[in-house]
Amino acid sequence: MTLVELGMPSVQPELPRRTSRQVLVGGVAVGGGAPVSVQSMTTTLTADVDATLQQIAELTAAGCEIVRVAVPSQDDADALPMIARKSKIPVVADIHFQPKYVFAAIDAGCAAVRVNPGNIIKFDDKVKEIARAADGAGVPIRIGVNAGSLDKRLLAKHGRATPEALVESALWECSLFEEHGFGDLKISVKHHDPLVMIAAYRRLAERCDYPLHLGVTEAGPRFQGTIKSAVAFGVLLADGIGDTIRVSLSAPPVEEIKVGAQILESLGLRPRRLEIVSCPSCGRAQVDVYELAEQVTAAFDGFPAPLRVAVMGCVVNGPGEAREADLGVSSGNGKGQIFVRGEVIKTVPESQIVETLLEEAMNRDWSVG
């Protein structure tokens, strides 16, 4: 009989990564094997420089790596030089309707420009000038195709925003730049339906090597948008598709960063920080797991080292799950068994579980295996 050694896994499985060319958005590499980056977009009026920079600072603190700002007016364009200069992360100008703002963004020192050719006035006639200006400044361009603003010619051809229509639009628009020798591009083909979005990105990934920006556009309020984005991103990233992401929520943009970072951590695409492994509770539980998990989460907020902390409510799965964590507790009968990397180190009263876990966390060097 072959014996199977049980215990903590020594090697985490790695997801595949699609081979793509690389672009540099300021100091952030996108594609070409670079780590998947997390983006968001400011909700302030870009013309309000102080408010915009304040929100960018909040996003940066939350883990945002690239930020996009809307440029719908001349006042917004005039604010770009100051914002681009003072932001600690690369600023991408989001341009619609007026091609003159593309040139303004490049001149302002923005790290990249996002355009949706489907709603840029006379876009086809401006490609050569845009390509020359972007190439001269070393500024990449994101071709952002959205279901809601698909080029009218392709919408007429396909009848609606199908995956095929989105991909055809993106590749056609890239070809306009390629005709002028410009290939410093990344692409997004966003749709509000995760299934349409997934199909579009899969087709796109097969037909080009440009880096891809993932997004479920208009994903909805916080809960719904989180679910839709997690499902779509999880499917694509597990297939190796996607080089940078934005979770589009009807919620403060910092929430987008939290969700995006957690998606990447869950897939092993970003070093994990605090992870609470807690059971959903059941009739076997002899402790209020909901409350205990919330207390542990609050106690470890901001903990400087990456930790997996297990909070389990009974003796059925509790000991096993706690052994798999860096630190954990298996609760029952008014007590808690405290585990540190698979070993039971003590048993404490239920009232002392949280403080004991935190004390053990603070008193150990977690860099040592």
Short mmCIF file of C-alpha atoms in Angstrom, two decimals:
data_model
loop_
_atom_site.label_atom_id
_atom_site.label_comp_id
_atom_site.label_asym_id
_atom_site.label_seq_id
_atom_site.Cartn_x
_atom_site.Cartn_y
_atom_site.Cartn_z
CA MET A 1 0.00 0.00 0.00
CA THR A 2 1.31 3.46 -0.93
CA LEU A 3 1.33 5.94 1.90
CA VAL A 4 0.19 9.47 1.10
CA GLU A 5 1.87 12.20 3.10
CA LEU A 6 -0.62 14.73 4.39
CA GLY A 7 0.16 18.27 5.41
CA MET A 8 0.62 21.74 4.03
CA PRO A 9 1.32 21.92 0.29
CA SER A 10 4.88 22.98 -0.50
CA VAL A 11 4.21 24.18 -4.05
CA GLN A 12 1.27 26.25 -5.22
CA PRO A 13 0.01 25.55 -8.77
CA GLU A 14 0.75 28.30 -11.26
CA LEU A 15 -1.71 29.48 -13.88
CA PRO A 16 -0.60 29.68 -17.51
CA ARG A 17 -0.01 33.10 -19.06
CA ARG A 18 -0.79 33.97 -22.66
CA THR A 19 2.22 35.15 -24.60
CA SER A 20 1.84 38.81 -25.53
CA ARG A 21 3.91 41.79 -26.45
CA GLN A 22 4.61 44.31 -23.69
CA VAL A 23 3.79 47.99 -23.36
CA LEU A 24 4.98 50.37 -20.67
CA VAL A 25 2.35 52.53 -19.00
CA GLY A 26 4.63 54.92 -17.19
CA GLY A 27 6.66 52.64 -14.95
CA VAL A 28 4.16 49.76 -15.07
CA ALA A 29 4.80 46.98 -17.57
CA VAL A 30 1.65 45.50 -19.10
CA GLY A 31 1.83 42.18 -20.93
CA GLY A 32 4.89 40.20 -21.92
CA GLY A 33 4.82 38.17 -18.73
CA ALA A 34 4.57 41.17 -16.40
CA PRO A 35 2.36 40.77 -13.30
CA VAL A 36 -1.33 41.46 -13.90
CA SER A 37 -1.97 45.03 -12.75
CA VAL A 38 -5.06 46.54 -11.14
CA GLN A 39 -6.62 49.76 -12.37
CA SER A 40 -9.48 52.07 -11.46
CA MET A 41 -10.90 55.37 -12.61
CA THR A 42 -11.44 58.57 -10.68
CA THR A 43 -14.97 59.83 -10.10
CA THR A 44 -14.01 63.44 -9.48
CA LEU A 45 -14.17 66.22 -12.02
CA THR A 46 -10.72 66.05 -13.56
CA ALA A 47 -10.66 69.84 -13.72
CA ASP A 48 -10.73 69.83 -9.91
CA VAL A 49 -7.05 69.04 -9.56
CA ASP A 50 -6.92 68.85 -5.77
CA ALA A 51 -9.91 66.52 -5.49
CA THR A 52 -8.62 64.31 -8.29
CA LEU A 53 -5.14 64.03 -6.80
CA GLN A 54 -6.66 63.26 -3.40
CA GLN A 55 -8.68 60.41 -4.87
CA ILE A 56 -5.65 59.12 -6.79
CA ALA A 57 -3.72 59.09 -3.50
CA GLU A 58 -6.49 57.04 -1.87
CA LEU A 59 -6.49 54.60 -4.77
CA THR A 60 -2.71 54.31 -4.64
CA ALA A 61 -2.83 53.51 -0.92
CA ALA A 62 -5.40 50.78 -1.64
CA GLY A 63 -3.09 49.12 -4.19
CA CYS A 64 -4.09 50.74 -7.47
CA GLU A 65 -1.25 50.60 -10.02
CA ILE A 66 -2.71 52.57 -12.96
CA VAL A 67 -5.43 55.22 -12.78
CA ARG A 68 -7.65 56.60 -15.50
CA VAL A 69 -9.15 60.10 -15.54
CA ALA A 70 -11.98 61.36 -17.73
CA VAL A 71 -11.27 64.19 -20.16
CA PRO A 72 -14.60 65.37 -21.59
CA SER A 73 -13.81 69.12 -21.64
CA GLN A 74 -11.06 71.63 -22.23
CA ASP A 75 -10.92 72.42 -18.51
CA ASP A 76 -10.19 68.74 -17.86
CA ALA A 77 -7.50 68.71 -20.52
CA ASP A 78 -5.92 71.80 -18.98
CA ALA A 79 -5.70 70.00 -15.62
CA LEU A 80 -3.80 67.01 -17.00
CA PRO A 81 -0.22 68.36 -16.75
CA MET A 82 -0.50 68.98 -13.01
CA ILE A 83 -2.25 65.66 -12.35
CA ALA A 84 0.20 63.64 -14.44
CA ARG A 85 3.15 65.30 -12.74
CA LYS A 86 1.96 64.90 -9.14
CA SER A 87 0.36 61.46 -9.29
CA LYS A 88 2.51 58.69 -7.84
CA ILE A 89 1.04 56.13 -10.25
CA PRO A 90 0.68 56.35 -14.05
CA VAL A 91 -2.25 58.44 -15.28
CA VAL A 92 -4.24 57.37 -18.34
CA ALA A 93 -6.40 59.96 -20.09
CA ASP A 94 -9.84 58.67 -21.10
CA ILE A 95 -10.87 60.36 -24.35
CA HIS A 96 -14.24 60.37 -26.07
CA PHE A 97 -15.67 62.38 -28.96
CA GLN A 98 -12.91 64.98 -29.39
CA PRO A 99 -9.58 63.84 -30.89
CA LYS A 100 -7.95 67.14 -29.88
CA TYR A 101 -7.90 65.92 -26.28
CA VAL A 102 -5.76 62.94 -27.32
CA PHE A 103 -3.02 65.35 -28.37
CA ALA A 104 -3.53 67.41 -25.21
CA ALA A 105 -3.11 64.30 -23.04
CA ILE A 106 0.08 63.27 -24.82
CA ASP A 107 1.50 66.78 -24.48
CA ALA A 108 0.51 66.83 -20.79
CA GLY A 109 2.71 63.86 -19.99
CA CYS A 110 0.00 61.26 -19.42
CA ALA A 111 1.37 57.72 -19.29
CA ALA A 112 -1.18 56.40 -21.79
CA VAL A 113 -4.36 57.36 -23.62
CA ARG A 114 -7.55 55.36 -23.87
CA VAL A 115 -9.70 55.96 -26.93
CA ASN A 116 -12.92 54.40 -28.13
CA PRO A 117 -12.77 54.90 -31.90
CA GLY A 118 -16.47 54.10 -32.13
CA ASN A 119 -17.34 57.53 -30.74
CA ILE A 120 -14.33 59.66 -31.74
CA ILE A 121 -15.42 62.20 -34.34
CA LYS A 122 -13.67 61.51 -37.66
CA PHE A 123 -11.33 59.11 -35.88
CA ASP A 124 -10.17 57.44 -39.09
CA ASP A 125 -8.86 60.75 -40.40
CA LYS A 126 -6.83 61.42 -37.24
CA VAL A 127 -5.07 58.08 -36.80
CA LYS A 128 -1.87 59.10 -38.59
CA GLU A 129 -1.48 62.24 -36.46
CA ILE A 130 -2.29 60.39 -33.23
CA ALA A 131 0.16 57.61 -34.08
CA ARG A 132 2.94 60.10 -34.82
CA ALA A 133 2.34 62.06 -31.60
CA ALA A 134 2.08 58.95 -29.40
CA ASP A 135 5.14 57.35 -30.94
CA GLY A 136 7.19 60.49 -30.50
CA ALA A 137 6.27 60.72 -26.81
CA GLY A 138 6.51 56.99 -26.10
CA VAL A 139 2.86 56.91 -25.03
CA PRO A 140 0.88 53.68 -25.54
CA ILE A 141 -2.75 53.75 -26.60
CA ARG A 142 -5.55 51.52 -25.37
CA ILE A 143 -8.16 50.70 -27.94
CA GLY A 144 -11.24 50.47 -25.72
CA VAL A 145 -14.20 48.86 -27.47
CA ASN A 146 -17.44 48.93 -25.50
CA ALA A 147 -20.73 47.24 -26.32
CA GLY A 148 -22.57 50.50 -25.75
CA SER A 149 -20.46 52.54 -28.16
CA LEU A 150 -19.55 50.12 -30.92
CA ASP A 151 -18.67 51.62 -34.29
CA LYS A 152 -21.97 52.17 -36.12
CA ARG A 153 -20.74 50.42 -39.24
CA LEU A 154 -19.99 47.23 -37.33
CA LEU A 155 -23.17 47.50 -35.31
CA ALA A 156 -25.12 47.61 -38.57
CA LYS A 157 -23.18 44.64 -39.93
CA HIS A 158 -23.63 42.36 -36.90
CA GLY A 159 -26.97 43.66 -35.66
CA ARG A 160 -25.81 43.96 -32.05
CA ALA A 161 -22.67 43.89 -29.93
CA THR A 162 -21.74 40.24 -30.43
CA PRO A 163 -18.33 38.85 -29.47
CA GLU A 164 -17.47 38.80 -33.16
CA ALA A 165 -18.44 42.45 -33.57
CA LEU A 166 -16.36 43.54 -30.58
CA VAL A 167 -13.30 41.66 -31.80
CA GLU A 168 -13.66 42.83 -35.38
CA SER A 169 -13.92 46.41 -34.18
CA ALA A 170 -10.81 46.14 -32.00
CA LEU A 171 -8.65 44.48 -34.64
CA TRP A 172 -9.78 46.84 -37.37
CA GLU A 173 -8.96 49.83 -35.20
CA CYS A 174 -5.54 48.37 -34.35
CA SER A 175 -4.89 47.87 -38.06
CA LEU A 176 -5.39 51.59 -38.64
CA PHE A 177 -2.47 52.26 -36.30
CA GLU A 178 -0.42 49.41 -37.71
CA GLU A 179 -0.66 51.00 -41.16
CA HIS A 180 1.38 53.86 -39.73
CA GLY A 181 3.91 51.62 -37.99
CA PHE A 182 2.46 52.10 -34.50
CA GLY A 183 2.02 48.96 -32.42
CA ASP A 184 2.31 50.22 -28.84
CA LEU A 185 -1.29 49.21 -28.19
CA LYS A 186 -3.35 47.33 -25.66
CA ILE A 187 -6.97 46.32 -26.17
CA SER A 188 -10.20 45.92 -24.24
CA VAL A 189 -13.50 44.53 -25.55
CA LYS A 190 -15.92 45.15 -22.70
CA HIS A 191 -19.52 44.01 -22.36
CA HIS A 192 -21.95 44.01 -19.44
CA ASP A 193 -22.73 40.30 -19.97
CA PRO A 194 -19.88 38.14 -18.63
CA LEU A 195 -20.55 35.36 -21.15
CA VAL A 196 -20.34 37.73 -24.12
CA MET A 197 -17.26 39.37 -22.61
CA ILE A 198 -15.52 36.01 -22.04
CA ALA A 199 -16.24 34.86 -25.59
CA ALA A 200 -14.94 38.14 -27.02
CA TYR A 201 -11.66 38.04 -25.11
CA ARG A 202 -11.08 34.40 -26.02
CA ARG A 203 -11.51 35.18 -29.71
CA LEU A 204 -9.32 38.26 -29.39
CA ALA A 205 -6.56 36.33 -27.60
CA GLU A 206 -6.42 33.86 -30.48
CA ARG A 207 -6.09 36.55 -33.13
CA CYS A 208 -3.47 38.95 -31.78
CA ASP A 209 -0.58 39.24 -29.36
CA TYR A 210 -1.49 42.66 -27.95
CA PRO A 211 -1.78 42.88 -24.16
CA LEU A 212 -5.39 42.76 -23.01
CA HIS A 213 -7.19 44.90 -20.43
CA LEU A 214 -10.08 42.97 -18.85
CA GLY A 215 -13.33 44.57 -17.82
CA VAL A 216 -17.02 43.82 -17.44
CA THR A 217 -18.43 47.21 -18.30
CA GLU A 218 -21.36 48.58 -16.31
CA ALA A 219 -21.07 45.55 -14.03
CA GLY A 220 -23.54 47.06 -11.55
CA PRO A 221 -23.74 47.75 -7.81
CA ARG A 222 -21.07 46.45 -5.45
CA PHE A 223 -22.41 42.92 -4.85
CA GLN A 224 -23.61 42.18 -8.37
CA GLY A 225 -20.60 43.81 -10.00
CA THR A 226 -18.19 41.92 -7.78
CA ILE A 227 -19.77 38.58 -8.70
CA LYS A 228 -19.90 39.31 -12.43
CA SER A 229 -16.32 40.56 -12.52
CA ALA A 230 -14.96 37.71 -10.40
CA VAL A 231 -16.65 35.12 -12.60
CA ALA A 232 -15.49 36.66 -15.89
CA PHE A 233 -11.96 37.48 -14.74
CA GLY A 234 -11.55 34.12 -13.03
CA VAL A 235 -12.44 32.21 -16.20
CA LEU A 236 -10.14 34.27 -18.42
CA LEU A 237 -7.20 34.60 -16.03
CA ALA A 238 -7.31 30.87 -15.35
CA ASP A 239 -6.82 30.43 -19.10
CA GLY A 240 -3.90 32.86 -19.03
CA ILE A 241 -5.85 35.66 -20.72
CA GLY A 242 -5.55 39.17 -19.28
CA ASP A 243 -2.70 41.53 -18.47
CA THR A 244 -4.42 44.29 -16.52
CA ILE A 245 -7.91 44.54 -14.98
CA ARG A 246 -10.50 47.02 -13.85
CA VAL A 247 -13.52 46.03 -11.77
CA SER A 248 -16.29 48.45 -12.77
CA LEU A 249 -18.58 48.98 -9.78
CA SER A 250 -21.30 51.46 -8.94
CA ALA A 251 -19.37 52.11 -5.76
CA PRO A 252 -16.42 54.23 -4.59
CA PRO A 253 -13.38 53.43 -6.76
CA VAL A 254 -11.34 52.19 -3.79
CA GLU A 255 -13.80 49.30 -3.62
CA GLU A 256 -12.87 48.39 -7.19
CA ILE A 257 -9.24 48.06 -6.14
CA LYS A 258 -10.10 45.89 -3.14
CA VAL A 259 -12.11 43.51 -5.30
CA GLY A 260 -9.56 43.44 -8.11
CA ALA A 261 -6.68 42.77 -5.75
CA GLN A 262 -8.59 40.00 -4.03
CA ILE A 263 -9.38 38.34 -7.37
CA LEU A 264 -5.69 38.31 -8.28
CA GLU A 265 -4.66 37.08 -4.82
CA SER A 266 -7.23 34.27 -5.00
CA LEU A 267 -5.72 33.10 -8.29
CA GLY A 268 -2.14 33.35 -7.08
CA LEU A 269 -1.45 36.21 -9.51
CA ARG A 270 -0.59 38.68 -6.76
CA PRO A 271 1.18 37.98 -3.46
CA ARG A 272 -1.51 37.37 -0.90
CA ARG A 273 -1.91 39.61 2.09
CA LEU A 274 -4.37 38.76 4.83
CA GLU A 275 -6.65 35.85 3.96
CA ILE A 276 -9.31 34.73 6.40
CA VAL A 277 -10.36 31.11 5.90
CA SER A 278 -13.61 30.79 7.84
CA CYS A 279 -16.40 28.24 7.73
CA PRO A 280 -19.97 29.21 6.76
CA SER A 281 -21.24 27.81 10.07
CA CYS A 282 -23.82 25.05 10.50
CA GLY A 283 -25.72 23.20 13.19
CA ARG A 284 -22.48 21.68 14.46
CA ALA A 285 -20.94 25.05 15.32
CA GLN A 286 -20.44 25.74 19.01
CA VAL A 287 -19.29 29.32 18.51
CA ASP A 288 -20.73 32.34 16.68
CA VAL A 289 -18.52 31.93 13.60
CA TYR A 290 -19.89 35.04 11.88
CA GLU A 291 -18.98 37.29 14.79
CA LEU A 292 -15.64 35.59 15.45
CA ALA A 293 -14.58 35.88 11.80
CA GLU A 294 -15.47 39.58 11.78
CA GLN A 295 -13.54 40.18 15.00
CA VAL A 296 -10.45 38.39 13.65
CA THR A 297 -10.66 40.29 10.36
CA ALA A 298 -10.85 43.61 12.20
CA ALA A 299 -8.01 42.69 14.57
CA PHE A 300 -5.68 41.78 11.68
CA ASP A 301 -6.55 44.74 9.46
CA GLY A 302 -3.30 46.25 8.22
CA PHE A 303 -1.13 43.40 9.50
CA PRO A 304 2.28 43.89 7.84
CA ALA A 305 2.97 40.26 6.84
CA PRO A 306 0.94 38.09 4.45
CA LEU A 307 -1.02 35.57 6.52
CA ARG A 308 -3.67 32.92 6.04
CA VAL A 309 -5.74 32.79 9.23
CA ALA A 310 -8.33 30.02 9.70
CA VAL A 311 -11.40 30.62 11.86
CA MET A 312 -13.32 27.37 12.26
CA GLY A 313 -16.40 26.64 14.31
CA CYS A 314 -16.38 22.91 15.04
CA VAL A 315 -14.22 19.80 15.32
CA VAL A 316 -15.31 18.21 12.00
CA ASN A 317 -13.40 20.36 9.49
CA GLY A 318 -11.85 22.77 11.94
CA PRO A 319 -8.57 21.05 12.83
CA GLY A 320 -7.81 20.14 9.22
CA GLU A 321 -8.44 23.62 7.87
CA ALA A 322 -6.55 25.23 10.73
CA ARG A 323 -3.52 23.05 9.98
CA GLU A 324 -3.48 24.32 6.37
CA ALA A 325 -3.25 27.94 7.54
CA ASP A 326 -0.34 29.95 8.91
CA LEU A 327 -2.38 30.61 12.00
CA GLY A 328 -5.76 29.31 13.03
CA VAL A 329 -8.32 28.37 15.60
CA SER A 330 -10.66 25.41 15.85
CA SER A 331 -13.45 26.30 18.26
CA GLY A 332 -15.85 24.29 20.37
CA ASN A 333 -17.25 23.86 23.89
CA GLY A 334 -16.33 27.40 24.85
CA LYS A 335 -12.66 26.94 23.94
CA GLY A 336 -10.36 27.36 20.99
CA GLN A 337 -7.41 25.26 19.87
CA ILE A 338 -4.76 27.64 18.48
CA PHE A 339 -2.71 26.31 15.56
CA VAL A 340 0.52 27.74 14.18
CA ARG A 341 1.53 26.21 10.85
CA GLY A 342 -0.06 22.88 11.56
CA GLU A 343 0.83 22.52 15.23
CA VAL A 344 -1.51 22.98 18.20
CA ILE A 345 0.30 25.34 20.54
CA LYS A 346 -2.36 26.02 23.16
CA THR A 347 -6.05 25.91 24.06
CA VAL A 348 -7.67 29.09 25.33
CA PRO A 349 -11.14 30.20 26.46
CA GLU A 350 -13.39 31.48 23.69
CA SER A 351 -13.14 35.02 25.08
CA GLN A 352 -9.36 35.00 24.52
CA ILE A 353 -9.25 33.61 20.96
CA VAL A 354 -8.87 36.90 19.09
CA GLU A 355 -6.24 38.41 21.37
CA THR A 356 -4.29 35.13 21.41
CA LEU A 357 -4.26 34.87 17.62
CA LEU A 358 -3.05 38.45 17.29
CA GLU A 359 -0.44 37.96 20.00
CA GLU A 360 0.94 34.86 18.28
CA ALA A 361 0.98 36.70 14.95
CA MET A 362 2.89 39.65 16.36
CA ASN A 363 5.46 37.52 18.19
CA ARG A 364 6.58 35.39 15.23
CA ASP A 365 8.79 35.85 12.21
CA TRP A 366 6.53 34.78 9.33
CA SER A 367 9.35 34.90 6.80
CA VAL A 368 10.72 31.70 8.35
CA GLY A 369 9.15 28.55 6.94
#
